[in-house]
Coordinates of C-alpha atoms in Angstrom, one line a residue:
M383 CA 61.2 -8.1 9.1
H384 CA 58.1 -10.3 9.8
A385 CA 56.5 -11.0 13.1
L386 CA 57.0 -14.6 14.1
R387 CA 55.2 -16.8 16.7
Q388 CA 56.0 -20.4 17.5
V389 CA 52.8 -22.0 18.9
D390 CA 52.6 -25.2 20.9
V391 CA 49.5 -27.1 19.8
F392 CA 47.5 -30.0 21.4
S393 CA 48.9 -29.7 25.0
A394 CA 47.8 -27.7 28.0
E395 CA 51.3 -28.2 29.4
P396 CA 54.3 -26.2 28.2
L397 CA 56.5 -27.8 25.6
L398 CA 54.6 -31.1 25.4
G399 CA 52.5 -30.6 22.2
N400 CA 53.5 -30.0 18.6
P401 CA 55.1 -26.7 17.7
V402 CA 54.4 -24.7 14.5
A403 CA 56.2 -21.6 13.4
V404 CA 53.8 -18.9 12.1
V405 CA 55.1 -16.0 10.0
H406 CA 52.7 -13.0 9.9
D407 CA 52.0 -10.7 6.9
A408 CA 53.8 -12.9 4.5
D409 CA 52.3 -11.7 1.2
D410 CA 55.6 -10.3 0.1
L411 CA 57.5 -13.6 0.4
T412 CA 58.2 -15.9 -2.5
E413 CA 57.6 -19.7 -2.5
E414 CA 61.4 -20.1 -2.4
Q415 CA 61.7 -18.1 0.8
M416 CA 58.8 -20.0 2.4
A417 CA 60.3 -23.3 1.5
A418 CA 63.8 -22.3 2.7
F419 CA 62.5 -21.1 6.0
A420 CA 60.5 -24.3 6.5
R421 CA 63.6 -26.3 5.9
W422 CA 65.5 -24.2 8.3
T423 CA 63.0 -24.4 11.2
N424 CA 62.9 -28.2 10.6
L425 CA 59.6 -28.4 12.3
S426 CA 56.9 -30.7 11.0
E427 CA 55.2 -27.5 9.6
T428 CA 55.9 -23.8 9.2
T429 CA 53.0 -21.6 8.1
F430 CA 52.6 -18.2 6.5
L431 CA 49.6 -15.9 7.0
L432 CA 48.5 -13.9 4.0
R433 CA 45.6 -11.7 3.0
P434 CA 42.6 -13.9 1.8
S435 CA 41.7 -14.2 -1.8
D436 CA 38.3 -15.6 -1.0
P437 CA 36.0 -12.9 0.5
A438 CA 34.5 -15.5 2.9
A439 CA 37.8 -16.1 4.6
D440 CA 39.5 -14.2 7.4
Y441 CA 43.0 -15.0 6.2
R442 CA 44.8 -17.3 3.8
L443 CA 47.4 -19.8 5.0
R444 CA 50.2 -21.6 3.3
I445 CA 51.6 -24.7 5.0
W446 CA 55.1 -26.0 4.5
T447 CA 57.0 -29.0 5.7
P448 CA 60.8 -29.3 5.3
G449 CA 59.9 -31.4 2.3
G450 CA 57.3 -29.3 0.5
E451 CA 53.9 -27.6 0.7
L452 CA 50.7 -29.2 2.0
P453 CA 47.1 -28.2 1.1
F454 CA 46.0 -28.8 4.7
A455 CA 47.3 -29.9 8.1
G456 CA 45.6 -29.8 11.4
H457 CA 48.0 -28.6 14.1
P458 CA 49.2 -25.7 11.8
T459 CA 45.6 -24.7 11.3
L460 CA 45.0 -24.4 15.1
G461 CA 48.3 -22.8 15.8
S462 CA 48.0 -20.3 13.0
A463 CA 44.5 -19.3 14.0
H464 CA 45.8 -18.8 17.6
A465 CA 48.6 -16.6 16.3
W466 CA 46.3 -14.6 14.0
L467 CA 43.9 -13.9 16.9
E468 CA 46.7 -13.1 19.4
A469 CA 48.1 -10.6 16.9
G470 CA 44.8 -8.7 16.8
G471 CA 43.0 -10.5 14.0
V472 CA 39.2 -9.9 14.2
P473 CA 37.1 -12.6 12.4
A474 CA 34.0 -11.6 10.5
A475 CA 32.0 -14.0 12.7
A476 CA 32.7 -13.8 16.4
E477 CA 32.3 -17.5 17.1
R478 CA 34.6 -18.8 14.4
V479 CA 37.6 -18.1 12.2
V480 CA 37.5 -19.0 8.5
Q481 CA 40.8 -20.1 7.1
E482 CA 41.6 -20.3 3.4
C483 CA 44.2 -22.9 2.4
G484 CA 45.0 -25.3 -0.4
A485 CA 42.1 -27.6 0.7
G486 CA 39.6 -24.7 0.5
L487 CA 37.8 -23.0 3.4
V488 CA 38.2 -24.4 6.9
D489 CA 36.1 -23.3 9.8
V490 CA 37.9 -23.0 13.2
R491 CA 35.5 -22.9 16.1
R492 CA 36.3 -20.7 19.1
G493 CA 35.5 -21.6 22.7
D494 CA 37.4 -23.2 25.6
R495 CA 39.9 -24.4 22.9
L496 CA 40.1 -23.9 19.2
A497 CA 38.7 -26.7 17.0
F498 CA 38.7 -27.1 13.2
A499 CA 36.0 -28.7 11.1
A500 CA 37.6 -31.7 9.3
P501 CA 37.8 -31.1 5.6
P502 CA 36.4 -33.8 3.2
L503 CA 38.6 -36.8 2.6
T504 CA 40.3 -36.7 -0.8
R505 CA 40.9 -40.5 -0.7
S506 CA 39.0 -43.1 1.3
G507 CA 38.1 -46.7 1.2
P508 CA 39.9 -50.0 1.7
V509 CA 43.6 -50.5 1.4
D510 CA 44.7 -53.2 -1.1
R511 CA 46.8 -56.2 0.0
D512 CA 50.1 -55.0 -1.4
D513 CA 49.9 -51.6 0.3
L514 CA 48.8 -53.1 3.6
D515 CA 51.6 -55.7 3.5
H516 CA 54.0 -52.8 2.9
A517 CA 52.7 -50.9 5.9
V518 CA 52.7 -53.9 8.2
R519 CA 56.3 -54.7 7.2
V520 CA 57.8 -51.2 7.7
L521 CA 56.0 -50.8 11.1
G522 CA 57.4 -54.1 12.4
L523 CA 53.9 -55.5 12.9
Q524 CA 52.3 -58.8 12.0
R525 CA 49.3 -59.0 9.7
A526 CA 47.2 -60.3 12.6
D527 CA 47.9 -57.1 14.5
V528 CA 45.7 -55.1 12.1
V529 CA 42.1 -55.0 13.0
D530 CA 41.1 -52.8 10.0
A531 CA 42.7 -50.5 7.5
A532 CA 41.5 -47.6 5.3
W533 CA 42.7 -44.6 3.3
I534 CA 41.8 -41.5 5.4
D535 CA 43.6 -38.9 3.3
N536 CA 42.7 -35.2 3.7
G537 CA 45.8 -33.8 2.1
P538 CA 49.0 -35.4 3.5
G539 CA 48.3 -38.9 2.2
W540 CA 47.3 -40.8 5.3
M541 CA 46.7 -44.6 5.4
G542 CA 45.0 -45.5 8.7
L543 CA 45.5 -48.8 10.6
L544 CA 43.3 -49.8 13.5
L545 CA 45.4 -51.9 15.9
P546 CA 43.9 -54.0 18.8
D547 CA 45.1 -51.8 21.7
A548 CA 47.3 -48.9 22.7
A549 CA 50.1 -51.1 23.7
T550 CA 50.5 -52.4 20.1
V551 CA 50.5 -48.8 18.9
L552 CA 53.4 -47.9 21.3
D553 CA 55.3 -51.1 20.4
C554 CA 55.6 -50.2 16.6
R555 CA 59.2 -50.1 15.6
P556 CA 59.2 -48.5 12.2
D557 CA 61.9 -48.9 9.6
F558 CA 61.9 -45.4 8.2
G559 CA 64.3 -46.1 5.4
A560 CA 61.8 -48.5 3.8
F561 CA 58.6 -46.4 3.8
D562 CA 59.1 -45.3 0.2
G563 CA 56.7 -42.3 0.5
L564 CA 54.1 -44.0 2.7
K565 CA 52.3 -41.9 5.3
V566 CA 50.6 -44.1 7.8
G567 CA 48.8 -43.5 11.1
V568 CA 48.1 -46.1 13.7
V569 CA 45.4 -46.0 16.4
G570 CA 44.5 -48.4 19.2
P571 CA 42.1 -48.2 22.2
H572 CA 43.2 -47.7 25.7
R573 CA 41.6 -49.7 28.5
D574 CA 38.2 -48.7 29.8
G575 CA 38.5 -46.0 32.4
S576 CA 41.7 -44.5 31.0
E577 CA 42.2 -40.8 30.6
C578 CA 42.2 -41.1 26.8
A579 CA 40.1 -43.3 24.5
V580 CA 42.9 -44.1 22.1
E581 CA 46.6 -43.9 21.4
V582 CA 47.7 -42.5 18.0
R583 CA 51.0 -42.4 16.2
A584 CA 51.8 -40.7 12.8
F585 CA 54.7 -41.9 10.6
C586 CA 55.6 -39.6 7.7
P587 CA 59.3 -39.8 6.8
G588 CA 60.2 -37.3 4.0
Y589 CA 57.9 -34.5 5.3
G590 CA 60.1 -33.5 8.2
P591 CA 60.3 -35.4 11.5
A592 CA 59.9 -39.1 10.6
E593 CA 57.3 -39.4 13.4
D594 CA 55.0 -36.4 13.8
P595 CA 54.4 -35.6 17.5
V596 CA 50.7 -34.7 17.4
T597 CA 48.7 -34.7 14.2
G598 CA 45.4 -32.9 13.6
S599 CA 44.9 -34.1 10.0
L600 CA 45.5 -37.8 11.0
N601 CA 43.1 -37.5 14.0
A602 CA 40.5 -35.9 11.7
G603 CA 40.8 -38.8 9.3
V604 CA 40.6 -41.4 12.0
A605 CA 37.5 -39.7 13.4
Q606 CA 35.8 -39.6 10.0
W607 CA 36.5 -43.3 9.6
L608 CA 35.8 -44.6 13.2
A609 CA 33.9 -42.0 15.3
G610 CA 30.4 -43.0 16.2
S611 CA 31.0 -46.7 15.3
R612 CA 34.2 -48.3 16.6
L613 CA 35.0 -45.2 18.6
P614 CA 32.7 -42.9 20.6
A615 CA 31.2 -39.9 19.0
S616 CA 33.2 -37.7 21.4
Y617 CA 36.6 -38.7 22.8
V618 CA 40.1 -37.6 23.6
A619 CA 43.1 -39.1 21.8
A620 CA 46.6 -39.3 23.2
Q621 CA 49.6 -38.8 20.8
G622 CA 53.3 -38.2 21.2
T623 CA 53.8 -40.6 24.1
A624 CA 56.5 -42.4 22.3
L625 CA 58.4 -39.1 21.7
G626 CA 58.1 -37.8 25.3
R627 CA 55.2 -35.5 24.4
R628 CA 51.8 -35.4 26.0
G629 CA 49.5 -34.5 23.2
R630 CA 45.7 -34.5 23.8
V631 CA 43.4 -34.2 20.8
H632 CA 39.7 -33.5 21.5
V633 CA 37.4 -35.0 18.9
E634 CA 33.7 -34.5 18.5
L635 CA 31.3 -35.9 15.8
A636 CA 28.4 -33.4 15.7
G637 CA 25.9 -34.4 13.0
D638 CA 28.0 -35.1 10.0
V639 CA 30.9 -32.8 11.0
V640 CA 34.0 -33.9 12.8
W641 CA 35.6 -31.2 15.0
V642 CA 39.2 -31.6 16.1
G643 CA 40.4 -29.4 18.9
G644 CA 43.3 -28.8 21.2
D645 CA 44.9 -26.4 23.5
T646 CA 47.3 -23.8 22.0
R647 CA 49.9 -21.5 23.5
T648 CA 52.6 -19.2 22.2
T649 CA 56.0 -20.3 23.4
I650 CA 58.2 -18.0 21.2
S651 CA 57.5 -14.6 19.8
G652 CA 59.7 -12.2 17.9
S653 CA 60.5 -11.3 14.4
V654 CA 62.4 -12.9 11.5
G655 CA 64.2 -11.5 8.5
L656 CA 63.9 -13.4 5.3
S657 CA 66.1 -11.8 2.7
R658 CA 66.0 -12.7 -0.9

């Protein structure tokens, strides 16, 4: 049996964030067992905590969607760090946790809420006309709705679209059957004086839920693209509104590092038997 925690990430209110299932002490599990359990939970991600192979790390994390393994994802990073600390994990440095994953070492800052340092983008730059036309079509948008577009991929494959306002983000009506592998995030500003600076949605059919409720990796990429220029250097993003969630992602550009933070709470704890 393995200890199991399901952690709600990016909401201070119960059951309104994005859950991740975290399996502890998973060194004895095979990839087949991990993949099978991730398919069974049917959450956007399920993670497995292992002993680190890098001496600079506090633990190693493997991150699975129902459709396969990811090198990095944001809400699983925060939720897994929360679970590891709650289970008695003691980091080498008191003020931070160092996670080892497929994308390398990721710093997780401790404080009022956990926050991860955004890893470098693996793909950036402009989106060509054909890819942009595809994204506009499957989201039910018009080309004039897109203020700007860029690749902001830090592992999952994100294309980012900046839309004119939050209302346009919430009005997207995706045709999930036509995405053909596309992973696209949309962001649009709320009116001045609103609780949150922007509204975000993440569309990723094939990885699990066709729309991810609250997405750390996408918000990290958005901030690396827009924070300090078209968006403030520090802001709060709303996500999950269209799904009945109330995700709040706290973003801060400090020097050349983007920190992405959110509240975390354990909602389910117990044990799981994963037989061969």
